[in-house]
Amino acid sequence: MNTLNLTITNGVALIEIDLPERSVNIFTPALVADLEYAINRVIADGDIRGAIISSAKSSFIVGADLKYLLQQYREDWQAFEAAHFFDKENRLFRRMETSGKPFVAALNGSALGGGLELALACHYRILNANPKAVVGLPEVTVGLLPAGGGTQRLPRLIGIEDALPLLLEGKPLKPAQALALGVVDELATPDTLISKATHWINNNPKPTQPWDVKGFIVPNNAGAMAEHAGRSFNANMVRLRKKTQDNYPAPLAILSAVYEGTLLPFDLALDIEAKYFGQLFSDPVSRNLIRTQFVNKGQADKLVNRPIGIDKFTTKKIGVIGAGMMGAGIAHVAAATGLHVVLIDNNQEATQRAKAFIQNKLEKETAKKYSIQDTDQSSAQNQAQQDMEATLARIHATSDYQSLSDCDLVIEAVFENRDVKAEVFAQIEKYIKPDAVLASNTSTLPIASLATTSKHPNRIIGLHFFSPVDRMPLVEVIKAPKTSKATLACALDFVQQLHKTPVVVNDSPGFFTSRIFCSYIDEGMAMLAEGIAPALIENAAIQTSFAIGPLAVTDEVSLDLQQRVVDQAIADKLAPERLRLHAQPTIRLMNEIGRLGRKTGAGFYDYPSNQPKRLASVITHHYPTASMQPDIKDVSDRLLYIQALESARCVEAGIISPSDADLGAILGLGFPTWTGGPLSFIDTIGIHAFVTRCQQLTKYGQRFEPSPWLLDRAKNQRSFYSNSF
Ligand code: NAD
C-alpha cells in the first residue's frame, strides 16, 4: 500500500491517504485498490471497532484522475460498457456503509468529487473549519456526473432541492455552508479532528445510513411523492434545456438520475446513476471538456511551451505604456499580483481615468472579498482595505520614460497604429535595462513588423491580453522570428505570475485569435448581406453555445475599431479576400450611419436605457430580409465550420499547435466549450465527415473549400489528436 497509511490505536483504525509524488490526493486505481484492502481489513478484523478516513496532505481528496479517465475513453465505447467504470468503487463504498462498523470521514481539507462521495458513504463527516477547506461535486463541469453514489447519497442526505444546485452547478461549499446544509455533521480545528472522530466512533458502535433504515423517505418529501417530484423535475428540465441548449448532456443526466433514483431503493438507484454516467462517459462532450479545459489547460499553465534550460525569471517591476482600456487593465492585474508598475501615457487625462478605473475595480473586489468571508467580518474588511491600498501604491503613473530604467518587462498598449507603436518602442529602448523584455499588446500587427526599427529585436515579443483583462484568463504569446528563447521564457514566466494561461503562437497577421475572430464576424456579415434575418444569425450562435453572436460581439468591440483593424489589414495585403467582400463594406456602412456599437448606444443592436438590448430594425432597412430563410443548422454550421477551417489553416501554416488553438479559441473567443475547441470539433465530427460538410458549404463561397493539406489528412484519417490527447 503506497497511497495510504493504516494504523490501529485502541481498536480504531486510521486510514490516512497520501499519494506519493503528488501535492494533492486524487482517486487513482492504486488508491482504490489500497482503500479496498484497508476497508476490508477494518470490516474483517474483530479487534477493530471502526475507522477514520483522513489525509496526510493539506487537502483530503480533490477528485478523480482526469488524465487517466481521458485515456480510458474509446471512440467505439458503448454507454452500457462505460456505465460499469466505477463499479469497484461503488461496491466498496456500499460494503463500507453496510458493514455495521462506524466509518468517519475526518476531512482535514478540501473534499471534492470522489473525495466527497467517499465521505458521503461514511457514517459521519467532520470538516476542518478553515474556509479554505471546501466540499463539492464539480463533475458537471467536465461533462460527467458524480458516479460514486453522489447523485443518490447527497439528495437522500439533504433533500433534492438543496442537493440540485450543488450537483448541477458544481460549486464548492465553505465549511459553514456545508454544515448549515447538512453535507457535513460537524466542524473542527485540525488538531481536534481525529479526537472528535474517535469520540463519535466510541459513541456509535453500530451505525446505519439513513437510507438503509426501513421506511426511509428523502428529506423534504420531494422524492417520496411522485407527483410533486414529477412537477419539479419538469420545471427543472425546461430551465436546464434552455441553459444548455441541449449541447451539454451532463446537467440533464444528473437531473434524471436524481429524480429517478430517489424514487427507487438505494441499490437500484446506484444502477440508475451508473446508467446515466455511462451515457455521459461514452459521449465526446465529456472527453472534449476534460481534454481542453483540464489536460491542455493544465499543460499550458505549467508552461509546456517554455524553452528548456533557461533559469526561471521572476518579474518584479513592469512598465505599461498607454493607459487606455488595455493598459489600465494590465496595470491592475499586475499590481494585484504584487508587481510594481510604471504606467505611462502621453495624455494626462488618460492616466487619471486609468487610476480611477483601477481604484473602482479594486473597491468592487474588496467589497466582494469581505462579503464572502464567513468568519470575523471586521478583520477581513481591514485586511482587504489594506491590500487594496498596497495594490494602488504599487502603481506609479508618470509621463517620464526614465522611470522604466529598472523594469524587467515593458508592455506597450498604445493605439493600434504601426507608426505610433514604432515611436513608442524607440522611446522605451532608450531607457530600459539591457536584458529587459519589450512586449506589444497589439491585436493584429505582426510583431516582426514592429521590431524592424528596434536595436534589439531579440527582446521583442507579443503579449496579447484580452478585454476585460481581469476576467479573461488567456494571453496569446507571439514569438517573432528574431524573438530569443530567453525572451519567450521570461514572457511565459510573467504570464504565469499573473495566473493567466498562455498559448504560444508564431508571428503572422492576426496571430491566431484575431484571425479566427475575424472569420466569425465576417461570416455573420456575409449572412446579413445575403438577407438572412439578423435574429436567425444571432440565435443560431446562441443555440450552438457561442458566448455571444457575431453581430453582438462586433458591437462590443466597436465598429470604428473594427474598421481601423480591417482597413489596416487590407491595406497591408495581410487580410484574406473574404474580409474585403463581406466585413469591410458592412463595417464601413455602420460607421457611415453612425452606429458604432454599444459604446454609442447603437450598432447592430439598440441599447435602450434600463432595458435589454434588442436587434435594431434599421439593419434590415440596409439588409432586407430574404423571403426564403435557410435552416438554422446551416447557419450554425457556417459559424462553426468557418472558424474550424481557419484554425486548421493556422495549424497547417505552423502558427499554432492543435492544443493551443483549442485552448485559445475557448478561453479567448468564447468558442463553444462542448466542442473542446475548433480542432477537437473536427476530430469529433470525424475529419472525413468534416471536409465533406465543408465542401457542401462551398455553395456559400469558396472560403469553405478545405486546403489540399486538410483533404490529404482526411484521406489518410489523420485526426488532430491521437489516443485522446
Ligand atoms: P485605447 O485607445 O483605450 O488606449 C490607448 C492609449 O494609448 C490611450 O490612453 C492613449 O492616450 C495612449 N497613447 C497613444 N499614443 C501614445 C504615445 N505615443 N505615448 C503614450 N501613450 C499613448 O486602446 P486600447 O483598447 O487599450 O488598445 C491598446 C492596444 O491593445 C491596441 O494595440 C489594441 O489593438 C490592443 N488590444 C485591444 C483590445 C481591446 O479589446 N480593446 C484587446 C486586445 C488588444
mmCIF file of N, CA and C in Angstrom, residues 339-426:
data_model
loop_
_atom_site.group_PDB
_atom_site.id
_atom_site.type_symbol
_atom_site.label_atom_id
_atom_site.label_comp_id
_atom_site.label_asym_id
_atom_site.label_seq_id
_atom_site.Cartn_x
_atom_site.Cartn_y
_atom_site.Cartn_z
ATOM 1 N N LEU A 339 3.160 42.942 -8.308
ATOM 2 C CA LEU A 339 4.226 43.564 -9.095
ATOM 3 C C LEU A 339 4.145 45.090 -8.989
ATOM 4 N N HIS A 340 5.305 45.744 -9.113
ATOM 5 C CA HIS A 340 5.319 47.202 -9.200
ATOM 6 C C HIS A 340 5.121 47.591 -10.659
ATOM 7 N N VAL A 341 4.367 48.673 -10.875
ATOM 8 C CA VAL A 341 4.002 49.051 -12.247
ATOM 9 C C VAL A 341 4.287 50.531 -12.477
ATOM 10 N N VAL A 342 4.993 50.813 -13.575
ATOM 11 C CA VAL A 342 5.134 52.201 -14.031
ATOM 12 C C VAL A 342 4.148 52.360 -15.187
ATOM 13 N N LEU A 343 3.211 53.290 -15.052
ATOM 14 C CA LEU A 343 2.165 53.456 -16.066
ATOM 15 C C LEU A 343 2.353 54.807 -16.763
ATOM 16 N N ILE A 344 2.617 54.744 -18.070
ATOM 17 C CA ILE A 344 2.930 55.972 -18.821
ATOM 18 C C ILE A 344 1.896 56.212 -19.919
ATOM 19 N N ASP A 345 1.445 57.447 -20.029
ATOM 20 C CA ASP A 345 0.581 57.819 -21.154
ATOM 21 C C ASP A 345 0.917 59.262 -21.512
ATOM 22 N N ASN A 346 0.813 59.601 -22.795
ATOM 23 C CA ASN A 346 1.118 60.991 -23.167
ATOM 24 C C ASN A 346 -0.092 61.896 -22.962
ATOM 25 N N ASN A 347 -1.143 61.299 -22.466
ATOM 26 C CA ASN A 347 -2.346 62.081 -22.195
ATOM 27 C C ASN A 347 -2.650 61.979 -20.697
ATOM 28 N N GLN A 348 -2.479 63.118 -20.021
ATOM 29 C CA GLN A 348 -2.653 63.164 -18.552
ATOM 30 C C GLN A 348 -4.034 62.653 -18.134
ATOM 31 N N GLU A 349 -5.043 63.029 -18.925
ATOM 32 C CA GLU A 349 -6.416 62.632 -18.583
ATOM 33 C C GLU A 349 -6.572 61.116 -18.608
ATOM 34 N N ALA A 350 -5.906 60.479 -19.597
ATOM 35 C CA ALA A 350 -5.992 59.012 -19.715
ATOM 36 C C ALA A 350 -5.425 58.361 -18.452
ATOM 37 N N THR A 351 -4.325 58.929 -17.945
ATOM 38 C CA THR A 351 -3.716 58.357 -16.738
ATOM 39 C C THR A 351 -4.671 58.496 -15.550
ATOM 40 N N GLN A 352 -5.288 59.680 -15.443
ATOM 41 C CA GLN A 352 -6.237 59.893 -14.327
ATOM 42 C C GLN A 352 -7.400 58.899 -14.425
ATOM 43 N N ARG A 353 -7.894 58.736 -15.653
ATOM 44 C CA ARG A 353 -9.016 57.809 -15.856
ATOM 45 C C ARG A 353 -8.614 56.384 -15.486
ATOM 46 N N ALA A 354 -7.372 56.026 -15.875
ATOM 47 C CA ALA A 354 -6.902 54.661 -15.590
ATOM 48 C C ALA A 354 -6.833 54.429 -14.080
ATOM 49 N N LYS A 355 -6.343 55.431 -13.349
ATOM 50 C CA LYS A 355 -6.224 55.255 -11.901
ATOM 51 C C LYS A 355 -7.610 55.129 -11.256
ATOM 52 N N ALA A 356 -8.534 55.943 -11.745
ATOM 53 C CA ALA A 356 -9.906 55.862 -11.200
ATOM 54 C C ALA A 356 -10.515 54.496 -11.533
ATOM 55 N N PHE A 357 -10.236 54.017 -12.745
ATOM 56 C CA PHE A 357 -10.764 52.712 -13.182
ATOM 57 C C PHE A 357 -10.219 51.591 -12.279
ATOM 58 N N ILE A 358 -8.902 51.661 -12.034
ATOM 59 C CA ILE A 358 -8.277 50.599 -11.221
ATOM 60 C C ILE A 358 -8.819 50.652 -9.791
ATOM 61 N N GLN A 359 -8.921 51.885 -9.251
ATOM 62 C CA GLN A 359 -9.439 52.024 -7.883
ATOM 63 C C GLN A 359 -10.853 51.440 -7.797
ATOM 64 N N ASN A 360 -11.667 51.745 -8.793
ATOM 65 C CA ASN A 360 -13.037 51.251 -8.809
ATOM 66 C C ASN A 360 -13.070 49.724 -8.836
ATOM 67 N N LYS A 361 -12.232 49.139 -9.677
ATOM 68 C CA LYS A 361 -12.160 47.668 -9.763
ATOM 69 C C LYS A 361 -11.767 47.088 -8.402
ATOM 70 N N LEU A 362 -10.736 47.688 -7.796
ATOM 71 C CA LEU A 362 -10.230 47.151 -6.532
ATOM 72 C C LEU A 362 -11.277 47.284 -5.433
ATOM 73 N N GLU A 363 -12.007 48.402 -5.449
ATOM 74 C CA GLU A 363 -13.050 48.568 -4.428
ATOM 75 C C GLU A 363 -14.113 47.487 -4.565
ATOM 76 N N LYS A 364 -14.492 47.211 -5.807
ATOM 77 C CA LYS A 364 -15.504 46.165 -6.025
ATOM 78 C C LYS A 364 -14.980 44.812 -5.546
ATOM 79 N N GLU A 365 -13.709 44.531 -5.906
ATOM 80 C CA GLU A 365 -13.115 43.250 -5.480
ATOM 81 C C GLU A 365 -13.071 43.160 -3.966
ATOM 82 N N THR A 366 -12.706 44.282 -3.326
ATOM 83 C CA THR A 366 -12.602 44.300 -1.872
ATOM 84 C C THR A 366 -13.962 44.030 -1.235
ATOM 85 N N ALA A 367 -14.992 44.713 -1.768
ATOM 86 C CA ALA A 367 -16.337 44.533 -1.212
ATOM 87 C C ALA A 367 -16.752 43.073 -1.331
ATOM 88 N N LYS A 368 -16.448 42.457 -2.476
ATOM 89 C CA LYS A 368 -16.828 41.063 -2.711
ATOM 90 C C LYS A 368 -16.064 40.139 -1.755
ATOM 91 N N LYS A 369 -14.780 40.453 -1.600
ATOM 92 C CA LYS A 369 -13.920 39.586 -0.795
ATOM 93 C C LYS A 369 -14.428 39.482 0.636
ATOM 94 N N TYR A 370 -14.692 40.673 1.274
ATOM 95 C CA TYR A 370 -15.075 40.520 2.671
ATOM 96 C C TYR A 370 -16.531 40.129 2.847
ATOM 97 N N SER A 371 -17.352 40.312 1.798
ATOM 98 C CA SER A 371 -18.747 39.879 1.963
ATOM 99 C C SER A 371 -18.860 38.362 1.943
ATOM 100 N N ILE A 372 -17.871 37.662 1.329
ATOM 101 C CA ILE A 372 -17.985 36.195 1.301
ATOM 102 C C ILE A 372 -17.185 35.523 2.418
ATOM 103 N N GLN A 373 -16.457 36.310 3.220
ATOM 104 C CA GLN A 373 -15.748 35.698 4.356
ATOM 105 C C GLN A 373 -16.813 35.265 5.359
ATOM 106 N N ASP A 374 -16.680 34.073 5.895
ATOM 107 C CA ASP A 374 -17.711 33.658 6.838
ATOM 108 C C ASP A 374 -17.249 33.769 8.282
ATOM 109 N N THR A 375 -16.045 34.286 8.470
ATOM 110 C CA THR A 375 -15.614 34.491 9.853
ATOM 111 C C THR A 375 -15.142 35.927 10.001
ATOM 112 N N ASP A 376 -15.241 36.440 11.151
ATOM 113 C CA ASP A 376 -14.701 37.729 11.561
ATOM 114 C C ASP A 376 -14.715 38.793 10.459
ATOM 115 N N GLN A 377 -15.889 39.331 10.206
ATOM 116 C CA GLN A 377 -16.095 40.337 9.146
ATOM 117 C C GLN A 377 -15.128 41.518 9.247
ATOM 118 N N SER A 378 -14.982 42.078 10.464
ATOM 119 C CA SER A 378 -14.250 43.345 10.534
ATOM 120 C C SER A 378 -12.759 43.170 10.251
ATOM 121 N N SER A 379 -12.159 42.082 10.735
ATOM 122 C CA SER A 379 -10.731 41.922 10.451
ATOM 123 C C SER A 379 -10.509 41.601 8.975
ATOM 124 N N ALA A 380 -11.461 40.845 8.364
ATOM 125 C CA ALA A 380 -11.349 40.563 6.921
ATOM 126 C C ALA A 380 -11.452 41.871 6.143
ATOM 127 N N GLN A 381 -12.367 42.746 6.577
ATOM 128 C CA GLN A 381 -12.570 44.019 5.896
ATOM 129 C C GLN A 381 -11.300 44.877 5.995
ATOM 130 N N ASN A 382 -10.707 44.923 7.194
ATOM 131 C CA ASN A 382 -9.472 45.704 7.378
ATOM 132 C C ASN A 382 -8.363 45.207 6.477
ATOM 133 N N GLN A 383 -8.240 43.866 6.440
ATOM 134 C CA GLN A 383 -7.178 43.262 5.630
ATOM 135 C C GLN A 383 -7.385 43.588 4.152
ATOM 136 N N ALA A 384 -8.643 43.461 3.705
ATOM 137 C CA ALA A 384 -8.943 43.721 2.300
ATOM 138 C C ALA A 384 -8.657 45.182 1.954
ATOM 139 N N GLN A 385 -9.005 46.090 2.884
ATOM 140 C CA GLN A 385 -8.746 47.521 2.669
ATOM 141 C C GLN A 385 -7.235 47.777 2.543
ATOM 142 N N GLN A 386 -6.472 47.148 3.436
ATOM 143 C CA GLN A 386 -5.007 47.322 3.394
ATOM 144 C C GLN A 386 -4.431 46.787 2.078
ATOM 145 N N ASP A 387 -4.941 45.618 1.645
ATOM 146 C CA ASP A 387 -4.465 45.024 0.386
ATOM 147 C C ASP A 387 -4.727 45.975 -0.774
ATOM 148 N N MET A 388 -5.908 46.579 -0.761
ATOM 149 C CA MET A 388 -6.281 47.472 -1.859
ATOM 150 C C MET A 388 -5.352 48.684 -1.887
ATOM 151 N N GLU A 389 -5.095 49.251 -0.727
ATOM 152 C CA GLU A 389 -4.219 50.433 -0.690
ATOM 153 C C GLU A 389 -2.810 50.072 -1.144
ATOM 154 N N ALA A 390 -2.344 48.883 -0.734
ATOM 155 C CA ALA A 390 -0.992 48.465 -1.132
ATOM 156 C C ALA A 390 -0.928 48.253 -2.647
ATOM 157 N N THR A 391 -1.983 47.701 -3.217
ATOM 158 C CA THR A 391 -2.009 47.477 -4.673
ATOM 159 C C THR A 391 -1.943 48.812 -5.418
ATOM 160 N N LEU A 392 -2.754 49.762 -4.969
ATOM 161 C CA LEU A 392 -2.748 51.075 -5.630
ATOM 162 C C LEU A 392 -1.388 51.747 -5.504
ATOM 163 N N ALA A 393 -0.763 51.563 -4.340
ATOM 164 C CA ALA A 393 0.535 52.210 -4.110
ATOM 165 C C ALA A 393 1.621 51.626 -5.016
ATOM 166 N N ARG A 394 1.401 50.423 -5.501
ATOM 167 C CA ARG A 394 2.414 49.808 -6.381
ATOM 168 C C ARG A 394 2.362 50.368 -7.800
ATOM 169 N N ILE A 395 1.325 51.142 -8.115
ATOM 170 C CA ILE A 395 1.213 51.701 -9.479
ATOM 171 C C ILE A 395 1.706 53.149 -9.476
ATOM 172 N N HIS A 396 2.741 53.397 -10.258
ATOM 173 C CA HIS A 396 3.327 54.738 -10.324
ATOM 174 C C HIS A 396 3.000 55.322 -11.704
ATOM 175 N N ALA A 397 2.052 56.259 -11.739
ATOM 176 C CA ALA A 397 1.663 56.864 -13.021
ATOM 177 C C ALA A 397 2.553 58.072 -13.299
ATOM 178 N N THR A 398 3.094 58.138 -14.495
ATOM 179 C CA THR A 398 4.038 59.206 -14.827
ATOM 180 C C THR A 398 4.079 59.407 -16.340
ATOM 181 N N SER A 399 4.742 60.471 -16.777
ATOM 182 C CA SER A 399 4.964 60.617 -18.221
ATOM 183 C C SER A 399 6.460 60.481 -18.508
ATOM 184 N N ASP A 400 7.223 60.170 -17.481
ATOM 185 C CA ASP A 400 8.681 60.152 -17.589
ATOM 186 C C ASP A 400 9.205 58.747 -17.927
ATOM 187 N N TYR A 401 9.729 58.574 -19.141
ATOM 188 C CA TYR A 401 10.219 57.258 -19.582
ATOM 189 C C TYR A 401 11.427 56.781 -18.766
ATOM 190 N N GLN A 402 12.110 57.742 -18.104
ATOM 191 C CA GLN A 402 13.269 57.366 -17.285
ATOM 192 C C GLN A 402 12.861 56.372 -16.182
ATOM 193 N N SER A 403 11.605 56.452 -15.748
ATOM 194 C CA SER A 403 11.128 55.557 -14.677
ATOM 195 C C SER A 403 11.138 54.091 -15.101
ATOM 196 N N LEU A 404 11.352 53.846 -16.402
ATOM 197 C CA LEU A 404 11.363 52.456 -16.871
ATOM 198 C C LEU A 404 12.715 51.776 -16.642
ATOM 199 N N SER A 405 13.699 52.548 -16.142
ATOM 200 C CA SER A 405 15.082 52.048 -16.144
ATOM 201 C C SER A 405 15.272 50.769 -15.321
ATOM 202 N N ASP A 406 14.453 50.541 -14.295
ATOM 203 C CA ASP A 406 14.638 49.302 -13.527
ATOM 204 C C ASP A 406 13.489 48.299 -13.753
ATOM 205 N N CYS A 407 12.754 48.456 -14.862
ATOM 206 C CA CYS A 407 11.678 47.487 -15.154
ATOM 207 C C CYS A 407 12.264 46.226 -15.797
ATOM 208 N N ASP A 408 11.669 45.081 -15.445
ATOM 209 C CA ASP A 408 12.117 43.815 -16.044
ATOM 210 C C ASP A 408 11.448 43.583 -17.393
ATOM 211 N N LEU A 409 10.272 44.183 -17.562
ATOM 212 C CA LEU A 409 9.487 43.941 -18.775
ATOM 213 C C LEU A 409 8.611 45.174 -19.015
ATOM 214 N N VAL A 410 8.508 45.587 -20.275
ATOM 215 C CA VAL A 410 7.667 46.743 -20.600
ATOM 216 C C VAL A 410 6.673 46.326 -21.685
ATOM 217 N N ILE A 411 5.410 46.662 -21.470
ATOM 218 C CA ILE A 411 4.375 46.312 -22.464
ATOM 219 C C ILE A 411 3.807 47.601 -23.039
ATOM 220 N N GLU A 412 3.799 47.697 -24.371
ATOM 221 C CA GLU A 412 3.117 48.857 -24.942
ATOM 222 C C GLU A 412 1.681 48.463 -25.262
ATOM 223 N N ALA A 413 0.760 49.396 -24.910
ATOM 224 C CA ALA A 413 -0.667 49.198 -25.226
ATOM 225 C C ALA A 413 -1.219 50.526 -25.724
ATOM 226 N N VAL A 414 -0.488 51.134 -26.677
ATOM 227 C CA VAL A 414 -0.944 52.419 -27.239
ATOM 228 C C VAL A 414 -1.845 52.127 -28.445
ATOM 229 N N PHE A 415 -2.211 53.179 -29.170
ATOM 230 C CA PHE A 415 -3.140 52.984 -30.288
ATOM 231 C C PHE A 415 -2.631 51.919 -31.269
ATOM 232 N N GLU A 416 -3.599 51.253 -31.918
ATOM 233 C CA GLU A 416 -3.261 50.202 -32.886
ATOM 234 C C GLU A 416 -2.801 50.865 -34.189
ATOM 235 N N ASN A 417 -1.632 51.461 -34.135
ATOM 236 C CA ASN A 417 -1.108 52.166 -35.299
ATOM 237 C C ASN A 417 0.398 51.921 -35.338
ATOM 238 N N ARG A 418 0.856 51.431 -36.478
ATOM 239 C CA ARG A 418 2.249 50.984 -36.570
ATOM 240 C C ARG A 418 3.242 52.112 -36.262
ATOM 241 N N ASP A 419 2.967 53.328 -36.773
ATOM 242 C CA ASP A 419 3.903 54.439 -36.576
ATOM 243 C C ASP A 419 3.959 54.856 -35.107
ATOM 244 N N VAL A 420 2.778 54.920 -34.483
ATOM 245 C CA VAL A 420 2.750 55.308 -33.063
ATOM 246 C C VAL A 420 3.510 54.268 -32.237
ATOM 247 N N LYS A 421 3.295 53.005 -32.555
ATOM 248 C CA LYS A 421 3.952 51.937 -31.791
ATOM 249 C C LYS A 421 5.468 51.987 -31.998
ATOM 250 N N ALA A 422 5.896 52.259 -33.260
ATOM 251 C CA ALA A 422 7.334 52.314 -33.550
ATOM 252 C C ALA A 422 7.993 53.437 -32.751
ATOM 253 N N GLU A 423 7.306 54.564 -32.680
ATOM 254 C CA GLU A 423 7.849 55.713 -31.948
ATOM 255 C C GLU A 423 7.962 55.382 -30.457
ATOM 256 N N VAL A 424 6.932 54.744 -29.936
ATOM 257 C CA VAL A 424 6.932 54.388 -28.506
ATOM 258 C C VAL A 424 8.033 53.356 -28.218
ATOM 259 N N PHE A 425 8.177 52.377 -29.096
ATOM 260 C CA PHE A 425 9.240 51.376 -28.915
ATOM 261 C C PHE A 425 10.615 52.053 -28.860
ATOM 262 N N ALA A 426 10.834 53.027 -29.768
ATOM 263 C CA ALA A 426 12.134 53.715 -29.811
ATOM 264 C C ALA A 426 12.378 54.444 -28.494
#
